[in-house]
Coordinates of C-alpha atoms and ligand atoms in Angstrom, one line a residue:
X158 CA 0.9 -124.6 23.3
X159 CA -0.5 -123.1 26.5
X160 CA 0.9 -119.8 27.4
X161 CA 1.4 -120.8 31.1
X162 CA 3.6 -123.7 30.0
X163 CA 5.9 -121.4 28.1
X164 CA 6.5 -118.8 30.8
X165 CA 10.2 -118.5 31.5
X166 CA 10.8 -119.6 35.1
X167 CA 13.6 -117.1 35.2
X168 CA 11.3 -114.1 34.8
X169 CA 13.7 -111.3 35.5
X170 CA 11.6 -108.2 36.0
X171 CA 8.1 -107.0 36.8
X172 CA 6.7 -106.6 33.3
X173 CA 9.0 -108.9 31.4
X174 CA 8.8 -112.5 30.4
X175 CA 11.7 -113.7 28.3
X176 CA 10.4 -116.0 25.6
X177 CA 11.5 -119.6 26.1
X178 CA 12.7 -121.6 23.1
X179 CA 10.6 -124.7 22.5
X180 CA 13.2 -126.1 20.2
X181 CA 16.6 -125.9 21.8
X182 CA 18.2 -127.0 18.6
X183 CA 19.7 -123.6 18.1
X184 CA 22.7 -125.8 17.5
X185 CA 21.5 -126.0 13.9
X186 CA 23.0 -122.6 13.5
X187 CA 26.4 -123.6 14.7
X188 CA 26.1 -126.8 12.7
X189 CA 25.4 -124.8 9.6
X190 CA 28.7 -123.0 10.2
X191 CA 30.3 -126.5 10.4
X192 CA 32.5 -126.3 7.3
X193 CA 34.0 -123.3 8.8
X194 CA 34.4 -124.4 12.4
X195 CA 34.1 -128.2 12.6
X196 CA 37.7 -128.9 12.6
X197 CA 38.2 -126.2 15.2
X198 CA 35.6 -127.1 17.8
X199 CA 35.0 -130.7 19.0
X200 CA 31.2 -131.2 18.8
X201 CA 30.9 -131.7 22.5
X202 CA 32.0 -128.1 23.1
X203 CA 29.1 -126.6 21.2
X204 CA 26.3 -128.8 22.6
X205 CA 23.8 -127.0 24.7
X206 CA 20.2 -127.7 25.4
X207 CA 19.7 -125.0 28.0
X208 CA 18.2 -121.7 27.0
X209 CA 20.3 -118.7 28.1
X210 CA 19.7 -116.9 31.3
X211 CA 18.9 -113.3 30.7
X212 CA 20.5 -110.8 33.0
X213 CA 18.3 -108.5 35.0
X214 CA 20.2 -105.4 33.9
X215 CA 18.5 -103.1 31.4
X216 CA 21.0 -100.8 29.7
X217 CA 19.8 -97.2 29.8
X218 CA 21.0 -94.5 27.4
X219 CA 20.9 -90.8 27.3
X220 CA 19.0 -89.4 24.3
X221 CA 21.5 -86.8 23.2
X222 CA 21.9 -86.8 19.4
X223 CA 24.0 -85.1 16.8
X224 CA 21.6 -83.9 14.1
X225 CA 23.9 -84.3 11.2
X226 CA 26.1 -87.4 10.9
X227 CA 27.5 -88.1 7.5
X228 CA 26.7 -91.2 5.5
X229 CA 30.0 -93.0 5.0
X230 CA 31.9 -93.1 1.8
X231 CA 33.4 -96.5 1.5
X232 CA 36.9 -97.1 0.3
X233 CA 36.9 -98.0 -3.4
X234 CA 38.6 -101.3 -3.0
X235 CA 37.0 -102.4 0.3
X236 CA 35.4 -105.4 -1.3
X237 CA 38.6 -106.8 -2.7
X238 CA 40.3 -106.0 0.5
X239 CA 37.8 -108.2 2.4
X240 CA 38.1 -111.1 0.0
X241 CA 41.9 -110.8 0.3
X242 CA 41.6 -111.0 4.0
X243 CA 39.3 -114.0 3.9
X244 CA 41.8 -115.8 1.6
X245 CA 44.7 -114.8 3.9
X246 CA 42.9 -116.2 6.8
X247 CA 42.2 -119.5 5.0
X248 CA 45.9 -119.8 4.2
X249 CA 47.0 -119.0 7.7
X250 CA 44.7 -121.4 9.7
X251 CA 47.4 -122.2 12.2
X252 CA 47.8 -118.5 13.1
X253 CA 44.1 -118.0 14.0
X254 CA 43.2 -118.2 17.6
X255 CA 39.6 -119.7 17.3
X256 CA 39.1 -118.8 21.0
X257 CA 35.5 -118.6 22.1
X258 CA 35.3 -115.6 24.4
X259 CA 31.5 -115.3 24.7
X260 CA 28.6 -117.6 24.3
X261 CA 25.2 -116.8 25.6
X262 CA 24.1 -120.4 26.0
X263 CA 27.2 -122.4 27.0
X264 CA 28.9 -122.5 30.3
X265 CA 32.2 -120.6 30.3
X266 CA 35.3 -122.7 30.4
X267 CA 37.3 -119.8 31.8
X268 CA 35.8 -119.7 35.3
X269 CA 33.6 -121.4 37.7
X270 CA 30.3 -119.6 37.5
X271 CA 29.1 -118.6 40.9
X272 CA 26.5 -116.1 39.7
X273 CA 24.5 -116.1 36.5
X274 CA 25.3 -112.4 36.0
X275 CA 29.1 -113.0 35.7
X276 CA 30.5 -112.4 32.3
X277 CA 31.5 -115.4 30.2
X278 CA 35.1 -114.1 30.2
X279 CA 36.9 -112.2 32.9
X280 CA 40.3 -110.7 32.0
X281 CA 43.1 -112.4 33.9
X282 CA 45.1 -109.3 34.6
X283 CA 45.5 -105.7 33.4
X284 CA 47.6 -106.8 30.5
X285 CA 44.9 -109.1 29.2
X286 CA 43.3 -107.1 26.4
X287 CA 40.6 -109.6 25.5
X288 CA 37.3 -107.9 25.0
X289 CA 34.5 -108.9 27.3
X290 CA 31.3 -109.4 25.3
X291 CA 27.8 -109.3 26.7
X292 CA 24.4 -109.6 25.1
X293 CA 22.2 -111.3 27.7
X294 CA 20.1 -108.2 28.1
X295 CA 16.8 -107.3 26.6
X296 CA 16.9 -107.2 22.7
X297 CA 20.5 -108.5 22.8
X298 CA 21.2 -111.3 20.4
X299 CA 24.8 -112.2 20.2
X300 CA 25.2 -115.9 20.4
X301 CA 29.0 -116.3 20.3
X302 CA 32.2 -114.2 19.9
X303 CA 35.3 -115.9 18.7
X304 CA 38.7 -114.2 19.0
X305 CA 40.6 -114.7 15.8
X306 CA 43.6 -112.4 16.3
X307 CA 44.5 -110.1 19.2
X308 CA 42.0 -107.4 18.2
X309 CA 39.8 -109.2 15.7
X310 CA 36.6 -111.1 16.5
X311 CA 34.2 -113.2 14.5
X312 CA 30.6 -112.9 15.8
X313 CA 27.7 -115.3 15.5
X314 CA 24.2 -114.0 15.9
X315 CA 21.4 -116.0 17.5
X316 CA 18.7 -117.2 15.2
X317 CA 15.2 -115.8 15.8
X318 CA 13.5 -117.9 18.5
X319 CA 12.3 -121.2 17.2
X320 CA 13.5 -120.6 13.7
X321 CA 16.8 -121.5 11.9
X322 CA 17.4 -118.1 10.4
X323 CA 16.4 -114.4 10.2
X324 CA 19.7 -113.0 11.4
X325 CA 20.2 -109.4 10.6
X326 CA 19.5 -107.4 13.8
X327 CA 22.5 -107.2 16.2
X328 CA 22.9 -105.7 19.7
X329 CA 25.6 -106.4 22.2
X330 CA 28.2 -104.7 24.3
X331 CA 32.0 -104.9 24.7
X332 CA 34.0 -103.9 27.7
X333 CA 37.7 -104.0 28.8
X334 CA 38.5 -101.7 25.9
X335 CA 41.8 -99.8 25.4
X336 CA 42.0 -96.2 24.4
X337 CA 42.9 -95.6 20.7
X338 CA 42.8 -99.3 19.9
X339 CA 41.3 -100.4 16.6
X340 CA 39.1 -103.6 16.9
X341 CA 37.8 -105.5 13.9
X342 CA 34.4 -107.2 14.1
X343 CA 33.1 -109.7 11.6
X344 CA 29.4 -110.7 12.0
X345 CA 29.6 -113.8 9.9
X346 CA 26.0 -115.2 9.7
X347 CA 23.8 -112.5 8.4
X348 CA 21.3 -113.5 5.8
X349 CA 20.1 -110.7 3.6
X350 CA 21.9 -110.6 0.2
X351 CA 22.5 -106.9 0.3
X352 CA 22.6 -104.2 2.8
X353 CA 22.8 -100.4 3.2
X354 CA 26.1 -101.0 4.9
X355 CA 27.5 -101.1 1.3
X356 CA 25.8 -97.7 0.7
X357 CA 27.3 -95.6 3.5
X358 CA 25.5 -96.8 6.6
X359 CA 27.5 -97.1 9.8
X360 CA 26.7 -99.2 12.9
X361 CA 25.1 -97.4 15.9
X362 CA 27.6 -97.1 18.8
X363 CA 27.2 -95.9 22.4
X364 CA 30.1 -95.4 24.7
X365 CA 29.2 -95.2 28.4
X366 CA 32.2 -93.0 29.1
X367 CA 31.4 -90.6 26.3
X368 CA 27.9 -90.4 27.6
X369 CA 29.1 -89.8 31.1
X370 CA 31.9 -87.4 30.4
X371 CA 30.8 -85.6 27.2
X372 CA 27.1 -86.2 27.2
X373 CA 27.2 -87.9 23.8
X374 CA 24.5 -90.5 23.2
X375 CA 24.2 -93.0 20.3
X376 CA 26.3 -92.1 17.4
X377 CA 27.2 -93.7 14.0
X378 CA 30.7 -95.0 14.1
X379 CA 33.0 -97.6 12.6
X380 CA 35.3 -97.7 9.6
X381 CA 36.3 -100.2 6.8
X382 CA 32.6 -101.2 6.7
X383 CA 31.7 -103.9 4.1
X384 CA 28.9 -106.4 3.7
X385 CA 29.6 -109.4 1.5
X386 CA 28.8 -113.0 0.8
X387 CA 31.3 -115.2 2.7
X388 CA 32.5 -118.7 2.0
X389 CA 30.4 -120.5 4.7
X390 CA 27.6 -122.5 3.2
X391 CA 24.3 -122.4 5.0
X392 CA 22.6 -125.2 2.9
X393 CA 22.8 -126.1 -0.8
X394 CA 22.2 -122.9 -2.6
X395 CA 22.1 -120.7 0.4
X396 CA 24.9 -118.6 1.9
X397 CA 25.8 -116.5 4.8
X398 CA 26.9 -112.9 4.6
X399 CA 29.5 -111.0 6.6
X400 CA 29.2 -107.5 8.0
X401 CA 32.7 -106.4 8.8
X402 CA 33.8 -103.1 10.4
X403 CA 36.5 -101.7 12.6
X404 CA 36.0 -99.5 15.6
X405 CA 38.5 -97.4 17.4
X406 CA 37.6 -97.0 21.1
X407 CA 38.1 -93.7 22.8
X408 CA 38.7 -94.8 26.4
X409 CA 40.4 -97.4 28.5
X410 CA 37.9 -99.8 30.3
X411 CA 34.9 -98.4 28.6
X412 CA 31.6 -100.3 28.0
X413 CA 30.5 -99.8 24.4
X414 CA 27.2 -100.9 23.0
X415 CA 26.9 -101.7 19.3
X416 CA 23.6 -102.1 17.4
X417 CA 22.0 -102.3 14.0
X418 CA 19.7 -99.4 14.9
X419 CA 19.0 -97.3 18.1
X420 CA 17.5 -99.8 20.5
X421 CA 14.0 -99.4 21.7
X422 CA 13.0 -102.2 24.0
X423 CA 9.7 -103.4 25.5
X424 CA 11.0 -102.1 28.9
X425 CA 11.5 -98.7 27.2
X426 CA 7.9 -98.7 26.0
X427 CA 6.5 -99.8 29.4
X428 CA 8.5 -97.0 31.1
X429 CA 7.4 -94.5 28.6
X430 CA 3.7 -95.4 28.9
X431 CA 4.0 -95.5 32.7
X432 CA 5.3 -92.0 32.7
X433 CA 2.5 -90.8 30.5
X434 CA -0.3 -92.4 32.5
X435 CA 1.1 -91.0 35.7
X436 CA 1.3 -87.5 34.3
X437 CA -1.9 -85.6 35.2
X438 CA -1.2 -83.1 32.3
X439 CA -1.3 -85.9 29.8
X440 CA -3.2 -88.9 31.2
X441 CA -6.7 -87.6 30.5
X442 CA -5.9 -87.7 26.8
X443 CA -5.0 -91.3 26.6
X444 CA -6.3 -94.7 27.8
X445 CA -4.0 -97.6 28.1
X446 CA -5.3 -101.1 28.3
X447 CA -4.1 -104.6 27.5
X448 CA -5.0 -105.9 24.0
X449 CA -3.9 -109.4 25.0
X450 CA -1.1 -111.5 26.5
X451 CA 1.7 -112.8 24.3
X452 CA 2.7 -116.4 24.2
X453 CA 5.3 -115.7 26.8
X454 CA 2.9 -113.8 29.0
X455 CA 3.9 -110.2 28.2
X456 CA 1.2 -107.6 27.9
X457 CA 0.6 -106.1 24.5
X458 CA -0.7 -102.6 25.0
X459 CA -3.6 -100.9 23.2
X460 CA -3.8 -97.1 23.5
X461 CA -6.8 -95.0 22.7
X462 CA -6.2 -91.3 22.2
X463 CA -9.1 -88.9 21.8
X464 CA -10.9 -86.2 23.7
X465 CA -12.6 -88.2 26.4
X466 CA -14.8 -85.6 28.1
X467 CA -18.1 -84.9 26.6
X468 CA -20.9 -87.2 25.7
X469 CA -20.2 -90.8 24.8
X470 CA -22.5 -90.8 21.8
X471 CA -20.4 -88.0 20.3
X472 CA -17.6 -90.5 20.1
X473 CA -19.3 -92.5 17.4
X474 CA -19.3 -89.6 15.0
X475 CA -15.5 -89.3 15.3
X476 CA -13.4 -90.8 12.6
X477 CA -11.0 -93.6 13.4
X478 CA -7.2 -93.8 12.8
X479 CA -5.4 -97.1 13.4
X480 CA -1.6 -97.3 14.0
X481 CA 0.7 -100.2 14.6
X482 CA 4.4 -100.5 15.2
X483 CA 7.1 -103.0 15.8
X484 CA 5.6 -106.2 14.4
X485 CA 9.2 -106.8 13.3
X486 CA 11.4 -106.7 16.4
X487 CA 14.6 -105.8 14.5
X488 CA 13.1 -102.5 13.3
X489 CA 13.3 -100.2 16.4
X490 CA 13.1 -97.2 14.0
X491 CA 9.4 -98.0 13.8
X492 CA 9.1 -97.5 17.6
X493 CA 10.9 -94.1 17.4
X494 CA 8.4 -92.9 14.8
X495 CA 5.5 -94.1 16.9
X496 CA 6.9 -92.4 20.0
X497 CA 6.9 -89.2 17.9
X498 CA 3.2 -89.7 17.0
X499 CA 2.1 -90.4 20.6
X500 CA 4.1 -87.4 22.0
X501 CA 2.5 -85.2 19.5
X502 CA -1.1 -86.5 20.0
X503 CA -1.0 -86.1 23.8
X504 CA 0.9 -82.8 23.6
X505 CA -0.4 -79.4 24.5
X506 CA -0.6 -77.9 21.0
X507 CA -3.9 -76.6 19.4
X508 CA -3.2 -78.9 16.4
X509 CA -3.1 -82.0 18.7
X510 CA -6.3 -80.8 20.4
X511 CA -8.0 -80.6 17.0
X512 CA -6.9 -84.1 16.2
X513 CA -8.1 -85.4 19.5
X514 CA -11.5 -83.6 19.2
X515 CA -12.1 -85.0 15.7
X516 CA -10.5 -88.5 15.8
X517 CA -10.2 -91.6 17.8
X518 CA -6.7 -93.0 17.6
X519 CA -6.3 -96.7 18.3
X520 CA -2.6 -97.4 18.6
X521 CA -0.7 -100.7 19.2
X522 CA 2.8 -99.5 19.8
X523 CA 4.4 -102.9 19.9
X524 CA 2.8 -105.8 18.1
X525 CA 5.6 -108.2 18.9
X526 CA 6.8 -107.7 22.5
X527 CA 8.2 -111.3 22.7
X528 CA 10.4 -110.8 19.7
X529 CA 11.6 -107.5 20.9
X530 CA 12.5 -108.8 24.3
X531 CA 14.5 -111.8 23.1
X532 CA 16.3 -109.9 20.4
X533 CA 14.6 -111.5 17.3
X534 CA 15.0 -109.8 14.0
X535 CA 11.7 -110.8 12.3
X536 CA 9.5 -113.3 14.1
X537 CA 7.4 -113.7 17.3
X538 CA 7.7 -116.5 19.9
X539 CA 6.1 -119.1 17.6
X540 CA 8.9 -118.6 15.0
X541 CA 6.8 -117.0 12.3
X542 CA 6.7 -113.5 10.7
X543 CA 3.6 -111.9 12.4
X544 CA 3.2 -109.6 9.5
X545 CA 2.4 -112.6 7.2
X546 CA -0.5 -113.8 9.4
X547 CA -3.2 -111.2 9.1
X548 CA -5.5 -113.2 6.7
X549 CA -6.1 -115.9 9.3
X550 CA -4.2 -115.3 12.6
X551 CA -4.3 -118.0 15.2
X552 CA -5.5 -117.0 18.6
X553 CA -2.8 -119.3 20.2
X554 CA 0.2 -118.8 17.9
X555 CA -0.3 -115.2 16.9
X556 CA -2.4 -113.7 19.7
X557 CA -1.4 -110.1 19.1
X558 CA -2.4 -110.2 15.5
X559 CA -5.6 -112.1 16.2
X560 CA -6.7 -109.5 18.8
X561 CA -5.4 -106.6 16.7
X562 CA -7.5 -107.7 13.8
X563 CA -10.5 -108.3 16.0
X564 CA -10.0 -104.8 17.5
X565 CA -9.8 -103.1 14.0
X566 CA -12.9 -105.0 12.8
X567 CA -14.9 -103.9 15.8
X568 CA -13.7 -100.4 15.6
X569 CA -14.7 -100.3 11.9
X570 CA -18.2 -101.3 12.9
X571 CA -18.5 -98.4 15.4
X572 CA -16.6 -95.7 13.6
X573 CA -15.5 -94.8 10.1
X574 CA -11.8 -95.6 9.9
X575 CA -10.1 -93.1 7.5
X576 CA -6.5 -94.3 7.8
X577 CA -4.5 -97.2 9.0
X578 CA -0.7 -97.3 9.1
X579 CA 1.8 -100.0 10.2
X580 CA 5.4 -98.7 10.9
X581 CA 8.5 -100.5 9.8
X582 CA 12.2 -100.1 9.1
X583 CA 13.8 -100.7 5.7
X584 CA 17.2 -102.3 5.1
X585 CA 17.8 -101.7 1.4
X586 CA 16.5 -98.2 0.6
X587 CA 17.2 -94.7 1.9
X588 CA 14.6 -92.1 3.0
X589 CA 11.3 -92.7 4.6
X590 CA 8.4 -93.8 2.3
X591 CA 5.2 -95.7 2.3
X592 CA 3.7 -98.7 0.7
X593 CA 0.1 -98.1 -0.3
X594 CA -2.7 -100.2 -1.8
X595 CA -4.2 -99.4 -5.2
X596 CA -7.7 -99.9 -6.4
X597 CA -10.2 -98.3 -8.7
X598 CA -9.7 -94.9 -7.2
X599 CA -6.1 -94.7 -8.3
X600 CA -5.2 -91.4 -6.9
X601 CA -7.0 -91.2 -3.6
X602 CA -4.6 -93.5 -1.8
X603 CA -1.7 -91.3 -2.9
X604 CA -3.0 -88.1 -1.4
X605 CA -1.9 -88.7 2.2
X606 CA 1.7 -89.7 1.2
X607 CA 1.9 -86.6 -1.1
X608 CA 0.7 -84.3 1.7
X609 CA 3.3 -85.9 4.1
X610 CA 6.0 -85.2 1.6
X611 CA 5.1 -81.5 1.6
X612 CA 5.5 -81.3 5.4
X613 CA 8.4 -83.7 6.0
X614 CA 12.1 -83.1 5.3
X615 CA 12.8 -86.8 5.1
X616 CA 9.7 -88.4 3.5
X617 CA 10.0 -89.2 -0.2
X618 CA 6.9 -89.7 -2.3
X619 CA 9.0 -90.9 -5.2
X620 CA 10.1 -93.9 -3.1
X621 CA 6.5 -94.8 -2.4
X622 CA 5.2 -98.0 -4.0
X623 CA 1.5 -98.7 -4.5
X624 CA 0.2 -102.1 -5.2
X625 CA -1.3 -105.3 -3.9
X626 CA 1.7 -107.6 -4.1
X627 CA 1.1 -111.3 -3.9
X628 CA 4.0 -111.8 -1.5
X629 CA 2.4 -109.3 0.9
X630 CA -1.2 -110.4 0.8
X631 CA -1.2 -111.4 4.5
X632 CA 0.3 -108.1 5.8
X633 CA -1.7 -105.7 7.9
X634 CA -1.8 -103.2 5.1
X635 CA -3.3 -105.4 2.4
X636 CA -5.7 -107.3 4.7
X637 CA -7.1 -104.1 6.2
X638 CA -7.5 -102.7 2.7
X639 CA -9.2 -105.8 1.3
X640 CA -11.3 -107.0 4.2
X641 CA -12.3 -103.6 5.6
X642 CA -12.2 -101.6 2.4
X643 CA -10.0 -98.9 4.0
X644 CA -8.4 -97.2 1.0
X645 CA -5.8 -95.4 3.1
X646 CA -4.1 -98.5 4.4
X647 CA -0.3 -98.0 4.5
X648 CA 3.0 -99.4 5.6
X649 CA 5.5 -96.7 6.6
X650 CA 9.1 -97.7 6.0
X651 CA 12.1 -95.8 7.5
X652 CA 15.5 -96.5 6.2
X653 CA 18.0 -97.9 8.6
X654 CA 20.5 -95.6 7.0
X655 CA 19.5 -92.0 6.1
X656 CA 18.3 -89.7 3.5
X657 CA 19.2 -89.2 -0.1
X658 CA 16.9 -86.1 -0.6
X659 CA 16.3 -82.7 0.9
X660 CA 18.3 -81.0 3.6
X661 CA 19.2 -84.2 5.3
X662 CA 20.6 -85.8 2.0
X663 CA 23.7 -87.9 2.8
X664 CA 23.1 -87.8 6.5
X665 CA 22.1 -90.7 8.8
X666 CA 18.7 -90.7 10.5
X667 CA 18.7 -90.7 14.3
X668 CA 16.1 -91.0 17.0
X669 CA 15.2 -87.3 16.6
X670 CA 14.6 -87.5 12.8
X671 CA 12.4 -90.5 13.3
X672 CA 10.3 -88.9 16.1
X673 CA 10.0 -85.8 13.9
X674 CA 8.5 -87.9 11.2
X675 CA 5.9 -88.9 13.7
X676 CA 5.0 -85.2 14.3
X677 CA 4.9 -84.6 10.6
X678 CA 2.6 -87.6 10.2
X679 CA 0.1 -86.0 12.6
X680 CA 0.3 -82.6 10.8
X681 CA -0.3 -84.3 7.5
X682 CA -3.4 -85.9 9.0
X683 CA -4.7 -82.4 9.9
X684 CA -4.4 -81.3 6.3
X685 CA -5.8 -84.5 5.0
X686 CA -9.0 -84.3 7.0
X687 CA -9.4 -80.6 7.4
X688 CA -12.8 -79.2 6.5
X689 CA -10.9 -76.8 4.3
X690 CA -9.9 -79.2 1.6
X691 CA -7.8 -76.7 -0.4
X692 CA -4.5 -78.4 0.2
X693 CA -6.0 -81.8 -0.8
X694 CA -7.4 -80.3 -3.9
X695 CA -4.0 -78.9 -5.0
X696 CA -2.4 -82.3 -4.3
X697 CA -5.2 -84.1 -6.2
X698 CA -4.6 -81.9 -9.2
X699 CA -0.8 -82.4 -9.0
X700 CA -1.4 -86.2 -8.9
X701 CA -3.6 -86.1 -11.9
X702 CA -1.1 -84.1 -13.9
X703 CA 2.0 -85.8 -12.8
X704 CA 1.3 -89.2 -11.3
X705 CA 2.7 -91.8 -13.6
X706 CA 0.0 -94.4 -12.9
X707 CA -0.8 -97.2 -15.2
X708 CA -4.2 -98.7 -16.0
X709 CA -3.6 -101.6 -13.6
X710 CA -0.6 -102.5 -11.4
X711 CA 0.8 -105.4 -13.4
X712 CA 3.9 -106.0 -11.5
X713 CA 2.9 -107.9 -8.4
X714 CA 6.3 -107.8 -6.9
X715 CA 6.8 -104.1 -7.5
X716 CA 8.6 -103.4 -4.2
X717 CA 10.4 -106.7 -4.3
X718 CA 12.1 -106.0 -7.6
X719 CA 13.5 -102.5 -7.7
X720 CA 15.1 -102.9 -11.2
X721 CA 11.8 -103.8 -12.8
X722 CA 10.0 -101.0 -11.0
X723 CA 12.6 -98.4 -12.1
X724 CA 12.4 -99.7 -15.7
X725 CA 8.7 -99.4 -15.6
X726 CA 8.7 -95.9 -14.3
X727 CA 10.9 -94.9 -17.3
X728 CA 8.3 -96.1 -19.8
X729 CA 6.5 -93.3 -21.6
X730 CA 3.4 -92.6 -19.6
X731 CA 0.0 -91.8 -21.1
X732 CA -1.4 -89.0 -18.9
X733 CA -5.0 -89.3 -18.2
X734 CA -7.3 -86.8 -16.5
X735 CA -10.1 -88.1 -14.5
X736 CA -13.0 -85.9 -13.7
X737 CA -13.7 -84.9 -10.1
X738 CA -17.4 -85.3 -9.8
X739 CA -18.0 -83.5 -6.6
X740 CA -16.2 -82.4 -3.5
X741 CA -17.3 -85.6 -1.8
X742 CA -15.1 -87.5 -4.2
X743 CA -11.9 -86.0 -2.9
X744 CA -12.8 -86.2 0.7
X745 CA -11.0 -89.1 2.3
Ligands
ZN826 ZN1 9.3 -104.7 8.8

């Protein structure tokens, strides 16, 4: 697979190459939904071998946020209501419209397409209330919208490129809305067996008119939200899940965006970095270079932040910090946290200066640009989860991981790396927490998360999990820990929903909370590595007194199996005190 062969000939922008499917059998997805749709769609209607043509437009959003948005309390009987509705639909087949009103691959039957940027469906007249769907923009991933009733639509998500699954992230827009009208959306091919949507999470919604008139940015919106296993069979033993919700629109003829989380695209990152490197007040604190090219020919950025003036040989005495984000494209919350970190580090504060003077930060803000661009949830262009490739990454198939690992190894030869962290989003738990590794030192890898908890309103030490899980042995966290011996090797996980603790309990997270976590992370680093180790000492004593550690981590799937973990933590714990031999022992 030569990268030049895979470049999309329809390259739409300056710094953007849309990944090109090698296997156009995306139809497998629609075939999987066969039992549901076969009788409705003659097969010749759903054949398509052409990849979709992305639009050149890049939606831009204002960043205005409401700090406190309640987590939703679901109706008690919402589940039964959903099943009743499914049964009702099954009984009333002849009343359902089954009208395809959007498909990102197939040619629209409604109009002769003169220009690729025309929508799939154009309303016939002002009385035509059919919603106009669009998703052929960066990070968009709606494959098909099917109108079932006047105001109800079934939605099918695209699979991750060159895979037959991974659907969970969604991002699309609707227009031709009517003021005060309630619309029902059923995303019918999600794959995870459970979701925070059943625990109060609402979809992210952005109304262009609300932004323009009232200066309201992304908000949480939607009612009658439910996530449940539907009746469509994926394959023997595997099922699809439906996310259903209703949305009442505020304006006539509005364009409204809907997403699983606040989008943060590759273009957003490029623009952000362009602004920094062209700002004379900031650009002397940061170096931006290309780590490598992705399979689709996009640049993966590597940032170095430190104090650059002074003698080069001084640099080798500085300690290293390595940070990654967005290996999983469907987790833009990781990008927002990383933006918070970068803003802090290149900012004007004394604390930031101390960090730059004492550390060299190597940051890869987007490890999977191809996946982000094409709206994948989990994988890169080659159709694999790049956070399961760290043991032996392929230069051709996983170039960003191959080069990131080489960069970290080389960095470790030149400088002592004290901490590494990979940022993610979590779809089943609330709060922000970390996965850490665990070895003979037991408590040392818990100091940083514990310090962070003292600083952050949304970080939860109790939700942290420490272990070397078999299923995760090829993640950045475990490979960096094992191969480079970096004890403080972490994965940061931010809930897609919100907090269950502290002053933000029962509220959703938004872009601001996530960026604030980035600031808090930097402040925790200051305490962690301060020559005055008094805070670390206090934490260490607390951990020794309170930390319910066992002799060895027995449960290899600790974070996979919450029930087991909770049971285990309820077992009586034999407290053990270990002796601190010298100050050196507690220094990270
Ligand atoms: Zn992830």
